[in-house]
mmCIF file of C-alpha atoms and ligand atoms in Angstrom:
data_model
loop_
_atom_site.group_PDB
_atom_site.id
_atom_site.type_symbol
_atom_site.label_atom_id
_atom_site.label_comp_id
_atom_site.label_asym_id
_atom_site.label_seq_id
_atom_site.Cartn_x
_atom_site.Cartn_y
_atom_site.Cartn_z
ATOM 1 C CA UNK A 1 -6.765 25.915 25.770
ATOM 2 C CA UNK A 2 -4.645 24.685 23.027
ATOM 3 C CA UNK A 3 -5.811 21.420 20.954
ATOM 4 C CA UNK A 4 -3.309 18.337 21.099
ATOM 5 C CA UNK A 5 -1.488 17.924 18.040
ATOM 6 C CA UNK A 6 -1.560 15.015 16.456
ATOM 7 C CA UNK A 7 0.754 14.399 13.534
ATOM 8 C CA UNK A 8 -0.951 11.812 11.022
ATOM 9 C CA UNK A 9 2.329 10.086 11.743
ATOM 10 C CA UNK A 10 4.667 8.944 15.135
ATOM 11 C CA UNK A 11 7.817 6.974 14.116
ATOM 12 C CA UNK A 12 9.379 7.839 17.701
ATOM 13 C CA UNK A 13 6.703 6.642 19.458
ATOM 14 C CA UNK A 14 6.612 3.388 17.980
ATOM 15 C CA UNK A 15 10.472 3.364 17.523
ATOM 16 C CA UNK A 16 10.891 4.129 21.183
ATOM 17 C CA UNK A 17 9.821 1.314 23.148
ATOM 18 C CA UNK A 18 12.509 -0.964 20.702
ATOM 19 C CA UNK A 19 15.710 1.423 21.114
ATOM 20 C CA UNK A 20 17.386 -1.538 22.677
ATOM 21 C CA UNK A 21 16.087 -3.912 20.772
ATOM 22 C CA UNK A 22 17.073 -1.947 17.655
ATOM 23 C CA UNK A 23 20.631 -0.988 19.038
ATOM 24 C CA UNK A 24 21.093 -4.430 19.752
ATOM 25 C CA UNK A 25 20.869 -5.855 15.956
ATOM 26 C CA UNK A 26 22.596 -2.602 14.612
ATOM 27 C CA UNK A 27 25.488 -3.288 17.038
ATOM 28 C CA UNK A 28 25.315 -7.539 15.761
ATOM 29 C CA UNK A 29 25.563 -6.457 12.276
ATOM 30 C CA UNK A 30 28.314 -3.780 12.614
ATOM 31 C CA UNK A 31 29.814 -6.881 14.546
ATOM 32 C CA UNK A 32 29.857 -9.492 11.954
ATOM 33 C CA UNK A 33 30.450 -6.961 8.852
ATOM 34 C CA UNK A 34 28.422 -8.625 6.637
ATOM 35 C CA UNK A 35 26.169 -6.022 4.376
ATOM 36 C CA UNK A 36 24.886 -7.486 1.875
ATOM 37 C CA UNK A 37 22.056 -10.311 2.299
ATOM 38 C CA UNK A 38 23.826 -12.827 3.983
ATOM 39 C CA UNK A 39 22.545 -14.952 7.327
ATOM 40 C CA UNK A 40 19.977 -11.721 8.504
ATOM 41 C CA UNK A 41 17.963 -11.074 4.807
ATOM 42 C CA UNK A 42 17.895 -15.054 4.991
ATOM 43 C CA UNK A 43 16.111 -14.894 8.701
ATOM 44 C CA UNK A 44 13.614 -12.010 7.473
ATOM 45 C CA UNK A 45 12.567 -14.132 4.466
ATOM 46 C CA UNK A 46 11.697 -16.775 6.469
ATOM 47 C CA UNK A 47 10.035 -14.987 9.448
ATOM 48 C CA UNK A 48 8.070 -12.888 7.216
ATOM 49 C CA UNK A 49 7.316 -15.897 5.056
ATOM 50 C CA UNK A 50 6.054 -17.520 7.893
ATOM 51 C CA UNK A 51 3.860 -14.776 8.859
ATOM 52 C CA UNK A 52 2.660 -14.148 5.877
ATOM 53 C CA UNK A 53 1.640 -18.219 4.684
ATOM 54 C CA UNK A 54 3.673 -17.643 2.070
ATOM 55 C CA UNK A 55 5.918 -20.431 0.397
ATOM 56 C CA UNK A 56 8.882 -17.737 -0.327
ATOM 57 C CA UNK A 57 9.555 -14.293 0.803
ATOM 58 C CA UNK A 58 12.476 -12.726 -0.943
ATOM 59 C CA UNK A 59 14.114 -9.558 0.714
ATOM 60 C CA UNK A 60 13.888 -6.039 -2.280
ATOM 61 C CA UNK A 61 15.749 -3.126 -1.868
ATOM 62 C CA UNK A 62 11.567 -1.716 -1.868
ATOM 63 C CA UNK A 63 8.144 -2.200 -2.757
ATOM 64 C CA UNK A 64 8.900 0.046 -5.810
ATOM 65 C CA UNK A 65 11.268 -2.871 -6.876
ATOM 66 C CA UNK A 66 9.363 -5.883 -5.626
ATOM 67 C CA UNK A 67 6.811 -4.357 -8.320
ATOM 68 C CA UNK A 68 9.666 -4.228 -10.992
ATOM 69 C CA UNK A 69 10.989 -7.367 -9.975
ATOM 70 C CA UNK A 70 7.778 -9.882 -9.940
ATOM 71 C CA UNK A 71 7.122 -8.200 -13.908
ATOM 72 C CA UNK A 72 10.587 -8.923 -15.314
ATOM 73 C CA UNK A 73 10.508 -12.490 -13.291
ATOM 74 C CA UNK A 74 6.936 -13.563 -15.460
ATOM 75 C CA UNK A 75 8.483 -11.597 -18.484
ATOM 76 C CA UNK A 76 6.715 -8.681 -19.148
ATOM 77 C CA UNK A 77 8.261 -6.023 -21.728
ATOM 78 C CA UNK A 78 7.565 -4.004 -25.190
ATOM 79 C CA UNK A 79 4.004 -5.069 -26.181
ATOM 80 C CA UNK A 80 2.444 -6.437 -23.161
ATOM 81 C CA UNK A 81 -0.375 -4.379 -21.466
ATOM 82 C CA UNK A 82 -0.663 -4.826 -17.869
ATOM 83 C CA UNK A 83 -4.500 -3.718 -16.268
ATOM 84 C CA UNK A 84 -4.276 -1.777 -12.969
ATOM 85 C CA UNK A 85 -6.090 0.794 -11.099
ATOM 86 C CA UNK A 86 -5.622 4.437 -11.964
ATOM 87 C CA UNK A 87 -6.684 5.139 -8.269
ATOM 88 C CA UNK A 88 -3.162 4.355 -6.044
ATOM 89 C CA UNK A 89 0.519 5.201 -5.354
ATOM 90 C CA UNK A 90 2.683 5.684 -8.710
ATOM 91 C CA UNK A 91 4.941 3.220 -8.551
ATOM 92 C CA UNK A 92 1.854 0.655 -9.934
ATOM 93 C CA UNK A 93 1.623 2.284 -13.155
ATOM 94 C CA UNK A 94 5.591 3.429 -13.188
ATOM 95 C CA UNK A 95 6.685 0.220 -13.343
ATOM 96 C CA UNK A 96 4.725 -1.332 -15.932
ATOM 97 C CA UNK A 97 5.865 1.379 -18.492
ATOM 98 C CA UNK A 98 9.652 1.409 -16.888
ATOM 99 C CA UNK A 99 9.598 -2.243 -18.893
ATOM 100 C CA UNK A 100 8.521 -0.419 -22.245
ATOM 101 C CA UNK A 101 4.847 -2.555 -21.295
ATOM 102 C CA UNK A 102 1.974 -0.824 -21.479
ATOM 103 C CA UNK A 103 -0.574 0.520 -18.434
ATOM 104 C CA UNK A 104 -3.710 0.061 -18.585
ATOM 105 C CA UNK A 105 -5.829 2.137 -16.586
ATOM 106 C CA UNK A 106 -9.451 0.575 -15.082
ATOM 107 C CA UNK A 107 -11.459 2.116 -12.747
ATOM 108 C CA UNK A 108 -11.858 1.567 -8.695
ATOM 109 C CA UNK A 109 -15.129 0.574 -7.127
ATOM 110 C CA UNK A 110 -16.303 3.626 -5.125
ATOM 111 C CA UNK A 111 -16.600 1.665 -1.346
ATOM 112 C CA UNK A 112 -13.717 0.331 -1.340
ATOM 113 C CA UNK A 113 -11.227 2.457 -3.777
ATOM 114 C CA UNK A 114 -9.515 -0.803 -5.251
ATOM 115 C CA UNK A 115 -9.791 -2.796 -8.612
ATOM 116 C CA UNK A 116 -13.301 -2.855 -10.083
ATOM 117 C CA UNK A 117 -12.807 -6.255 -11.658
ATOM 118 C CA UNK A 118 -16.009 -5.297 -14.447
ATOM 119 C CA UNK A 119 -13.891 -2.193 -15.705
ATOM 120 C CA UNK A 120 -10.392 -4.933 -15.648
ATOM 121 C CA UNK A 121 -12.616 -7.953 -17.713
ATOM 122 C CA UNK A 122 -13.473 -5.237 -20.825
ATOM 123 C CA UNK A 123 -9.798 -3.521 -21.439
ATOM 124 C CA UNK A 124 -8.605 -6.610 -21.207
ATOM 125 C CA UNK A 125 -7.216 -7.607 -25.321
ATOM 126 C CA UNK A 126 -5.041 -9.927 -26.872
ATOM 127 C CA UNK A 127 -1.772 -8.336 -25.379
ATOM 128 C CA UNK A 128 -2.668 -8.396 -22.137
ATOM 129 C CA UNK A 129 0.025 -10.204 -19.679
ATOM 130 C CA UNK A 130 -0.733 -9.172 -16.129
ATOM 131 C CA UNK A 131 -3.763 -7.655 -13.937
ATOM 132 C CA UNK A 132 -1.740 -5.478 -10.567
ATOM 133 C CA UNK A 133 -4.367 -5.353 -8.061
ATOM 134 C CA UNK A 134 -4.180 -2.910 -5.077
ATOM 135 C CA UNK A 135 -4.819 -3.698 -1.816
ATOM 136 C CA UNK A 136 -5.294 -0.040 -0.962
ATOM 137 C CA UNK A 137 -4.878 1.457 2.323
ATOM 138 C CA UNK A 138 -4.712 -2.215 3.791
ATOM 139 C CA UNK A 139 -8.138 -3.138 2.665
ATOM 140 C CA UNK A 140 -8.268 -6.168 0.096
ATOM 141 C CA UNK A 141 -9.007 -5.871 -3.688
ATOM 142 C CA UNK A 142 -11.942 -7.886 -4.837
ATOM 143 C CA UNK A 143 -9.410 -10.962 -5.398
ATOM 144 C CA UNK A 144 -12.474 -14.454 -6.016
ATOM 145 C CA UNK A 145 -13.373 -11.217 -9.236
ATOM 146 C CA UNK A 146 -10.051 -11.279 -10.395
ATOM 147 C CA UNK A 147 -8.567 -14.491 -9.990
ATOM 148 C CA UNK A 148 -11.499 -15.542 -12.062
ATOM 149 C CA UNK A 149 -11.244 -13.181 -14.565
ATOM 150 C CA UNK A 150 -7.002 -13.974 -14.469
ATOM 151 C CA UNK A 151 -7.777 -17.515 -14.803
ATOM 152 C CA UNK A 152 -10.144 -18.015 -17.762
ATOM 153 C CA UNK A 153 -7.759 -15.344 -19.251
ATOM 154 C CA UNK A 154 -4.659 -17.109 -18.609
ATOM 155 C CA UNK A 155 -3.491 -13.833 -17.188
ATOM 156 C CA UNK A 156 -0.934 -13.469 -14.456
ATOM 157 C CA UNK A 157 -1.561 -11.788 -11.443
ATOM 158 C CA UNK A 158 0.512 -9.069 -9.143
ATOM 159 C CA UNK A 159 -0.743 -7.707 -6.490
ATOM 160 C CA UNK A 160 0.190 -4.873 -4.707
ATOM 161 C CA UNK A 161 0.133 -5.164 -1.595
ATOM 162 C CA UNK A 162 2.521 -2.774 -0.013
ATOM 163 C CA UNK A 163 0.021 -1.308 2.091
ATOM 164 C CA UNK A 164 -1.080 -4.302 3.290
ATOM 165 C CA UNK A 165 1.158 -6.051 5.388
ATOM 166 C CA UNK A 166 -0.943 -8.765 7.395
ATOM 167 C CA UNK A 167 -4.158 -7.944 5.930
ATOM 168 C CA UNK A 168 -6.111 -10.282 4.263
ATOM 169 C CA UNK A 169 -8.835 -11.590 1.999
ATOM 170 C CA UNK A 170 -11.213 -14.468 3.545
ATOM 171 C CA UNK A 171 -8.779 -15.494 5.802
ATOM 172 C CA UNK A 172 -5.678 -15.424 3.494
ATOM 173 C CA UNK A 173 -3.179 -13.172 3.723
ATOM 174 C CA UNK A 174 -2.892 -11.034 0.877
ATOM 175 C CA UNK A 175 0.671 -11.130 -1.381
ATOM 176 C CA UNK A 176 -0.537 -14.779 -1.398
ATOM 177 C CA UNK A 177 -3.340 -15.097 -3.350
ATOM 178 C CA UNK A 178 -1.714 -14.395 -7.102
ATOM 179 C CA UNK A 179 1.123 -15.077 -8.651
ATOM 180 C CA UNK A 180 3.131 -12.088 -6.549
ATOM 181 C CA UNK A 181 2.336 -10.900 -3.604
ATOM 182 C CA UNK A 182 4.484 -7.209 -3.283
ATOM 183 C CA UNK A 183 5.132 -5.648 -0.306
ATOM 184 C CA UNK A 184 6.864 -2.414 0.620
ATOM 185 C CA UNK A 185 8.661 -1.284 4.335
ATOM 186 C CA UNK A 186 9.091 2.470 3.268
ATOM 187 C CA UNK A 187 8.242 3.700 6.871
ATOM 188 C CA UNK A 188 4.653 5.428 6.738
ATOM 189 C CA UNK A 189 3.434 1.450 5.690
ATOM 190 C CA UNK A 190 2.260 -1.115 8.988
ATOM 191 C CA UNK A 191 5.503 -2.414 8.785
ATOM 192 C CA UNK A 192 7.816 0.423 8.273
ATOM 193 C CA UNK A 193 11.426 -0.194 8.256
ATOM 194 C CA UNK A 194 14.422 2.404 8.744
ATOM 195 C CA UNK A 195 14.985 3.317 5.274
ATOM 196 C CA UNK A 196 14.028 1.812 1.737
ATOM 197 C CA UNK A 197 12.776 -2.170 1.699
ATOM 198 C CA UNK A 198 10.315 -4.433 0.027
ATOM 199 C CA UNK A 199 9.413 -7.822 -0.502
ATOM 200 C CA UNK A 200 8.430 -10.168 -2.518
ATOM 201 C CA UNK A 201 6.264 -13.330 -1.774
ATOM 202 C CA UNK A 202 5.710 -16.536 -4.082
ATOM 203 C CA UNK A 203 4.000 -19.811 -3.530
ATOM 204 C CA UNK A 204 5.454 -20.834 -6.814
ATOM 205 C CA UNK A 205 9.408 -22.725 -6.849
ATOM 206 C CA UNK A 206 10.025 -21.792 -10.187
ATOM 207 C CA UNK A 207 8.933 -18.184 -9.884
ATOM 208 C CA UNK A 208 10.841 -17.938 -6.747
ATOM 209 C CA UNK A 209 14.052 -19.275 -7.302
ATOM 210 C CA UNK A 210 13.862 -17.299 -11.515
ATOM 211 C CA UNK A 211 13.334 -13.570 -9.073
ATOM 212 C CA UNK A 212 16.181 -14.312 -6.213
ATOM 213 C CA UNK A 213 18.538 -14.831 -9.125
ATOM 214 C CA UNK A 214 17.145 -11.821 -11.264
ATOM 215 C CA UNK A 215 17.732 -9.652 -7.692
ATOM 216 C CA UNK A 216 21.663 -10.046 -8.575
ATOM 217 C CA UNK A 217 22.019 -8.921 -11.859
ATOM 218 C CA UNK A 218 20.224 -12.268 -13.258
ATOM 219 C CA UNK A 219 23.681 -13.940 -12.838
ATOM 220 C CA UNK A 220 23.899 -17.888 -11.356
ATOM 221 C CA UNK A 221 26.640 -18.427 -10.360
ATOM 222 C CA UNK A 222 28.180 -15.947 -10.022
ATOM 223 C CA UNK A 223 29.215 -13.483 -12.772
ATOM 224 C CA UNK A 224 27.448 -15.569 -15.865
ATOM 225 C CA UNK A 225 24.281 -13.841 -16.742
ATOM 226 C CA UNK A 226 21.938 -16.190 -18.637
ATOM 227 C CA UNK A 227 19.014 -13.214 -17.462
ATOM 228 C CA UNK A 228 19.759 -9.436 -17.355
ATOM 229 C CA UNK A 229 18.605 -8.350 -13.817
ATOM 230 C CA UNK A 230 19.124 -5.942 -11.875
ATOM 231 C CA UNK A 231 20.265 -4.760 -7.948
ATOM 232 C CA UNK A 232 17.328 -5.279 -5.686
ATOM 233 C CA UNK A 233 18.472 -6.818 -2.638
ATOM 234 C CA UNK A 234 17.710 -5.674 0.472
ATOM 235 C CA UNK A 235 20.381 -4.192 3.160
ATOM 236 C CA UNK A 236 21.386 -6.905 5.779
ATOM 237 C CA UNK A 237 20.991 -3.871 8.395
ATOM 238 C CA UNK A 238 17.538 -2.835 7.385
ATOM 239 C CA UNK A 239 16.244 -6.782 7.168
ATOM 240 C CA UNK A 240 17.510 -7.175 11.038
ATOM 241 C CA UNK A 241 16.002 -3.822 12.092
ATOM 242 C CA UNK A 242 12.478 -4.381 10.537
ATOM 243 C CA UNK A 243 12.555 -8.262 12.155
ATOM 244 C CA UNK A 244 12.771 -6.435 15.370
ATOM 245 C CA UNK A 245 9.307 -4.951 14.593
ATOM 246 C CA UNK A 246 8.293 -7.818 12.705
ATOM 247 C CA UNK A 247 6.867 -9.982 15.968
ATOM 248 C CA UNK A 248 4.552 -6.642 17.176
ATOM 249 C CA UNK A 249 2.726 -6.712 13.927
ATOM 250 C CA UNK A 250 -0.479 -7.397 14.542
ATOM 251 C CA UNK A 251 -0.411 -5.830 17.582
ATOM 252 C CA UNK A 252 -0.343 -2.394 15.621
ATOM 253 C CA UNK A 253 -2.476 -4.010 13.186
ATOM 254 C CA UNK A 254 -5.062 -4.015 16.181
ATOM 255 C CA UNK A 255 -4.193 -1.034 17.310
ATOM 256 C CA UNK A 256 -5.440 0.705 14.015
ATOM 257 C CA UNK A 257 -8.438 -1.033 14.031
ATOM 258 C CA UNK A 258 -9.345 0.058 17.552
ATOM 259 C CA UNK A 259 -8.502 3.722 15.720
ATOM 260 C CA UNK A 260 -10.788 2.802 13.034
ATOM 261 C CA UNK A 261 -13.500 1.574 15.081
ATOM 262 C CA UNK A 262 -13.590 4.475 17.059
ATOM 263 C CA UNK A 263 -13.507 7.050 14.746
ATOM 264 C CA UNK A 264 -16.322 5.126 13.022
ATOM 265 C CA UNK A 265 -18.536 5.600 15.812
ATOM 266 C CA UNK A 266 -18.048 9.430 17.080
ATOM 267 C CA UNK A 267 -18.177 10.330 12.933
ATOM 268 C CA UNK A 268 -21.349 8.181 12.472
ATOM 269 C CA UNK A 269 -23.791 11.057 13.276
ATOM 270 C CA UNK A 270 -22.161 13.298 10.719
ATOM 271 C CA UNK A 271 -21.884 11.137 7.758
ATOM 272 C CA UNK A 272 -24.045 10.826 5.013
ATOM 273 C CA UNK A 273 -23.730 10.861 1.277
ATOM 274 C CA UNK A 274 -23.666 14.140 0.739
ATOM 275 C CA UNK A 275 -21.078 15.715 3.413
ATOM 276 C CA UNK A 276 -19.131 12.944 4.587
ATOM 277 C CA UNK A 277 -18.729 8.986 3.802
ATOM 278 C CA UNK A 278 -16.748 6.892 5.649
ATOM 279 C CA UNK A 279 -14.524 3.651 4.645
ATOM 280 C CA UNK A 280 -15.879 0.577 3.806
ATOM 281 C CA UNK A 281 -14.917 -2.897 4.877
ATOM 282 C CA UNK A 282 -15.932 -5.830 2.785
ATOM 283 C CA UNK A 283 -17.291 -8.254 4.722
ATOM 284 C CA UNK A 284 -14.802 -10.705 3.382
ATOM 285 C CA UNK A 285 -11.944 -7.954 4.720
ATOM 286 C CA UNK A 286 -9.745 -8.121 7.310
ATOM 287 C CA UNK A 287 -8.511 -4.561 7.053
ATOM 288 C CA UNK A 288 -5.664 -3.335 8.147
ATOM 289 C CA UNK A 289 -5.822 0.527 7.803
ATOM 290 C CA UNK A 290 -2.883 1.830 6.684
ATOM 291 C CA UNK A 291 -5.135 4.676 5.695
ATOM 292 C CA UNK A 292 -7.961 5.976 7.077
ATOM 293 C CA UNK A 293 -9.635 7.806 4.606
ATOM 294 C CA UNK A 294 -12.949 10.092 3.771
ATOM 295 C CA UNK A 295 -14.655 11.245 1.470
ATOM 296 C CA UNK A 296 -16.014 15.221 0.883
ATOM 297 C CA UNK A 297 -18.461 14.654 -2.187
ATOM 298 C CA UNK A 298 -17.742 17.578 -4.299
ATOM 299 C CA UNK A 299 -21.214 19.910 -4.463
ATOM 300 C CA UNK A 300 -22.385 21.129 -8.141
ATOM 301 C CA UNK A 301 -20.732 24.081 -8.616
ATOM 302 C CA UNK A 302 -18.323 24.450 -5.877
ATOM 303 C CA UNK A 303 -15.407 27.063 -5.433
ATOM 304 C CA UNK A 304 -13.345 24.705 -3.727
ATOM 305 C CA UNK A 305 -13.008 21.434 -3.032
ATOM 306 C CA UNK A 306 -14.527 20.628 0.295
ATOM 307 C CA UNK A 307 -11.547 18.242 1.122
ATOM 308 C CA UNK A 308 -9.161 20.968 0.757
ATOM 309 C CA UNK A 309 -10.505 23.136 2.745
ATOM 310 C CA UNK A 310 -11.405 20.181 5.915
ATOM 311 C CA UNK A 311 -7.306 19.798 5.405
ATOM 312 C CA UNK A 312 -7.149 23.775 6.423
ATOM 313 C CA UNK A 313 -9.005 23.508 9.172
ATOM 314 C CA UNK A 314 -7.076 20.375 10.234
ATOM 315 C CA UNK A 315 -4.173 21.648 9.651
ATOM 316 C CA UNK A 316 -4.824 24.580 11.630
ATOM 317 C CA UNK A 317 -5.233 23.670 14.481
ATOM 318 C CA UNK A 318 -2.970 20.689 14.343
ATOM 319 C CA UNK A 319 -3.936 17.820 12.908
ATOM 320 C CA UNK A 320 -2.080 16.171 10.427
ATOM 321 C CA UNK A 321 -4.751 15.511 7.397
ATOM 322 C CA UNK A 322 -2.767 14.114 3.577
ATOM 323 C CA UNK A 323 -4.532 13.950 0.144
ATOM 324 C CA UNK A 324 -3.682 9.822 -1.255
ATOM 325 C CA UNK A 325 -3.674 10.676 -3.826
ATOM 326 C CA UNK A 326 -5.141 14.070 -6.049
ATOM 327 C CA UNK A 327 -4.265 12.700 -9.269
ATOM 328 C CA UNK A 328 -5.135 9.776 -11.010
ATOM 329 C CA UNK A 329 -2.460 7.656 -12.939
ATOM 330 C CA UNK A 330 -5.256 8.580 -16.074
ATOM 331 C CA UNK A 331 -4.723 11.873 -15.585
ATOM 332 C CA UNK A 332 -0.951 12.025 -15.506
ATOM 333 C CA UNK A 333 1.387 14.111 -17.666
ATOM 334 C CA UNK A 334 3.420 11.532 -18.236
ATOM 335 C CA UNK A 335 0.667 8.646 -19.640
ATOM 336 C CA UNK A 336 -0.739 11.457 -21.317
ATOM 337 C CA UNK A 337 0.602 9.833 -24.698
ATOM 338 C CA UNK A 338 -1.543 7.470 -23.485
ATOM 339 C CA UNK A 339 -5.002 6.104 -25.308
ATOM 340 C CA UNK A 340 -7.831 7.899 -23.362
ATOM 341 C CA UNK A 341 -9.427 5.961 -20.122
ATOM 342 C CA UNK A 342 -12.653 6.198 -18.716
ATOM 343 C CA UNK A 343 -12.151 5.792 -14.971
ATOM 344 C CA UNK A 344 -14.892 8.693 -13.401
ATOM 345 C CA UNK A 345 -15.039 6.648 -10.172
ATOM 346 C CA UNK A 346 -11.147 7.813 -10.077
ATOM 347 C CA UNK A 347 -11.790 11.053 -11.113
ATOM 348 C CA UNK A 348 -14.058 11.479 -7.908
ATOM 349 C CA UNK A 349 -12.080 9.766 -5.541
ATOM 350 C CA UNK A 350 -9.561 12.273 -6.011
ATOM 351 C CA UNK A 351 -11.002 14.826 -5.554
ATOM 352 C CA UNK A 352 -13.507 13.591 -2.270
ATOM 353 C CA UNK A 353 -10.395 11.552 -0.457
ATOM 354 C CA UNK A 354 -8.996 12.801 2.492
ATOM 355 C CA UNK A 355 -6.720 10.843 4.890
ATOM 356 C CA UNK A 356 -6.224 11.302 8.683
ATOM 357 C CA UNK A 357 -4.570 9.862 11.758
ATOM 358 C CA UNK A 358 -5.054 6.529 11.851
ATOM 359 C CA UNK A 359 -0.981 5.190 13.348
ATOM 360 C CA UNK A 360 -1.590 2.254 16.102
ATOM 361 C CA UNK A 361 0.387 5.078 18.937
ATOM 362 C CA UNK A 362 -2.196 7.326 18.900
ATOM 363 C CA UNK A 363 -3.758 8.321 22.670
ATOM 364 C CA UNK A 364 -7.194 8.370 23.525
ATOM 365 C CA UNK A 365 -6.691 12.614 24.339
ATOM 366 C CA UNK A 366 -5.440 12.820 20.582
ATOM 367 C CA UNK A 367 -8.016 10.370 18.470
ATOM 368 C CA UNK A 368 -10.799 12.676 20.283
ATOM 369 C CA UNK A 369 -8.729 15.622 19.083
ATOM 370 C CA UNK A 370 -9.401 14.329 15.695
ATOM 371 C CA UNK A 371 -12.403 13.715 16.403
ATOM 372 C CA UNK A 372 -12.841 17.591 17.582
ATOM 373 C CA UNK A 373 -11.488 18.655 14.531
ATOM 374 C CA UNK A 374 -13.880 17.021 11.934
ATOM 375 C CA UNK A 375 -16.681 17.861 14.153
ATOM 376 C CA UNK A 376 -16.169 21.815 14.175
ATOM 377 C CA UNK A 377 -15.337 21.631 10.509
ATOM 378 C CA UNK A 378 -18.847 20.507 9.371
ATOM 379 C CA UNK A 379 -20.476 22.028 12.209
ATOM 380 C CA UNK A 380 -19.306 25.357 11.133
ATOM 381 C CA UNK A 381 -20.136 25.072 7.753
HETATM 382 C C1 PLP B 1 4.330 2.568 -1.186
HETATM 383 C C2 PLP B 1 3.569 2.400 -2.339
HETATM 384 C C3 PLP B 1 4.149 1.345 -3.011
HETATM 385 C C4 PLP B 1 6.072 1.892 -3.569
HETATM 386 O O1 PLP B 1 7.059 1.335 -2.526
HETATM 387 P P1 PLP B 1 8.201 1.833 -2.514
HETATM 388 O O2 PLP B 1 8.680 0.464 -1.241
HETATM 389 O O3 PLP B 1 7.672 3.407 -1.770
HETATM 390 O O4 PLP B 1 9.030 2.067 -3.427
HETATM 391 C C5 PLP B 1 3.903 0.828 -4.415
HETATM 392 N N1 PLP B 1 2.670 0.965 -4.301
HETATM 393 C C6 PLP B 1 1.471 1.317 -3.459
HETATM 394 C C7 PLP B 1 -0.038 0.704 -3.675
HETATM 395 C C8 PLP B 1 2.307 1.803 -2.487
HETATM 396 O O5 PLP B 1 1.486 2.919 -1.620
#
C-alpha cells in the first residue's frame, strides 16, 4: 500500500471551506473599486488590533516591510547597530543593512531557537540602538530578560513576530510587548494571506502616527514631505481577504497545537539527546507552532547530516519536510564584511534542524503517516 501523501503545507485545505466568503469579499472590493488603503484596510487594522490587544495596528505590504518601517520610524540608520539573532529568516537582518545600519548577530538559546539574552547583552556598544527578538517557529523569545536589557541600556525593541500571530508570552500577545511588533501574512504563516502582506503593531500613539506617514512616502498632507518614507501599503483586496480568515486564526492555532501534542507523544519513544530532540516549549509561552522543528544531532565524523538523510527519507515517502534555516546570518556571504560573530548554537541549529508538517488541516491518517515515516527512518539506521 502506498503511504498517504503529506505536503508540508496545504493551503487549499484551509481556504476551500471559505471559498464563498472569500469570493464575496473579492466581489465587494471589485464593486467599490477603492483598491488602496481605505475602509477595507482600516476595518482589518481595527480587527487585528483587537485580536492582538494592541493599541495600533498598521497594515503594510509584507512582513519584511513591517520590519523596515518599524526601524525607519525609530530613525535607525548609518552608524547605528541593531542586535538580532543569527538564526532566523533573512529579512530580520536584511532590513538592518538596507537602512545603512549594522546588524550585530547574537547567538540563540538551544532549547527555543530564540535570541539569547546573555549573548545579546555582551554585544551592546555605545552605537547599539535596538534589539530585534524573533519569535521563531511560533514561540516567544525571553521577553522579560530582553525588555530588562533594553530598559537598562535605553534601547528599542522591535519584535519580529512574523511567525507568531496569536502567540503569547505570559498571556500577553507577541508583538505588543516591545516598541513595535511586526507580522507577516505570507501564505505559509499562521494567518496566511493571498499574496504578500504584513502588519505593524504598537501601543505608542506618536510612533503609530509616524509609521502611518512613512507608509505613504512620508507625505502629510499629500505631496508635502517632511520625511522620506516608502510605499509600504497593504492592498484593500488583501485586507478584505485576510479579514475572512482572521476569525478562524485561534482555531487554526489550536489545531496546530493538537498536532504538535500528537507528535510529541508519538515521537517520545524515539527521542534521546544523541539522535532526536523534540521541540521544547517554555512554560510561560503560548506556542502557536508555525513550525514543528526536530533536531538531529550530528555524530562526530559524520559524512552526511542526519537531518538531510531524514529529509530525503521523508520526501521519498511523500512527506514534506524543510530546513528552516540551513545557513545562519554570520555565515552568509552578504555579511562576510562584518566583524566576525561567534554563534556556536546558531551553527549547531543550522546543521541539525528539520521541520515536519504541522498545519491545522492535517488528518489523523496524515499525522500517522508522518510518524510512521519518521519511525521507519530511525528503525533502519
Ligand atoms: C516570513 C518572515 C519574515 C518576512 O515576512 P514577508 O512577509 O515574507 O516579507 C520576517 N521574519 C521572519 C522570522 C519570517 O518568518
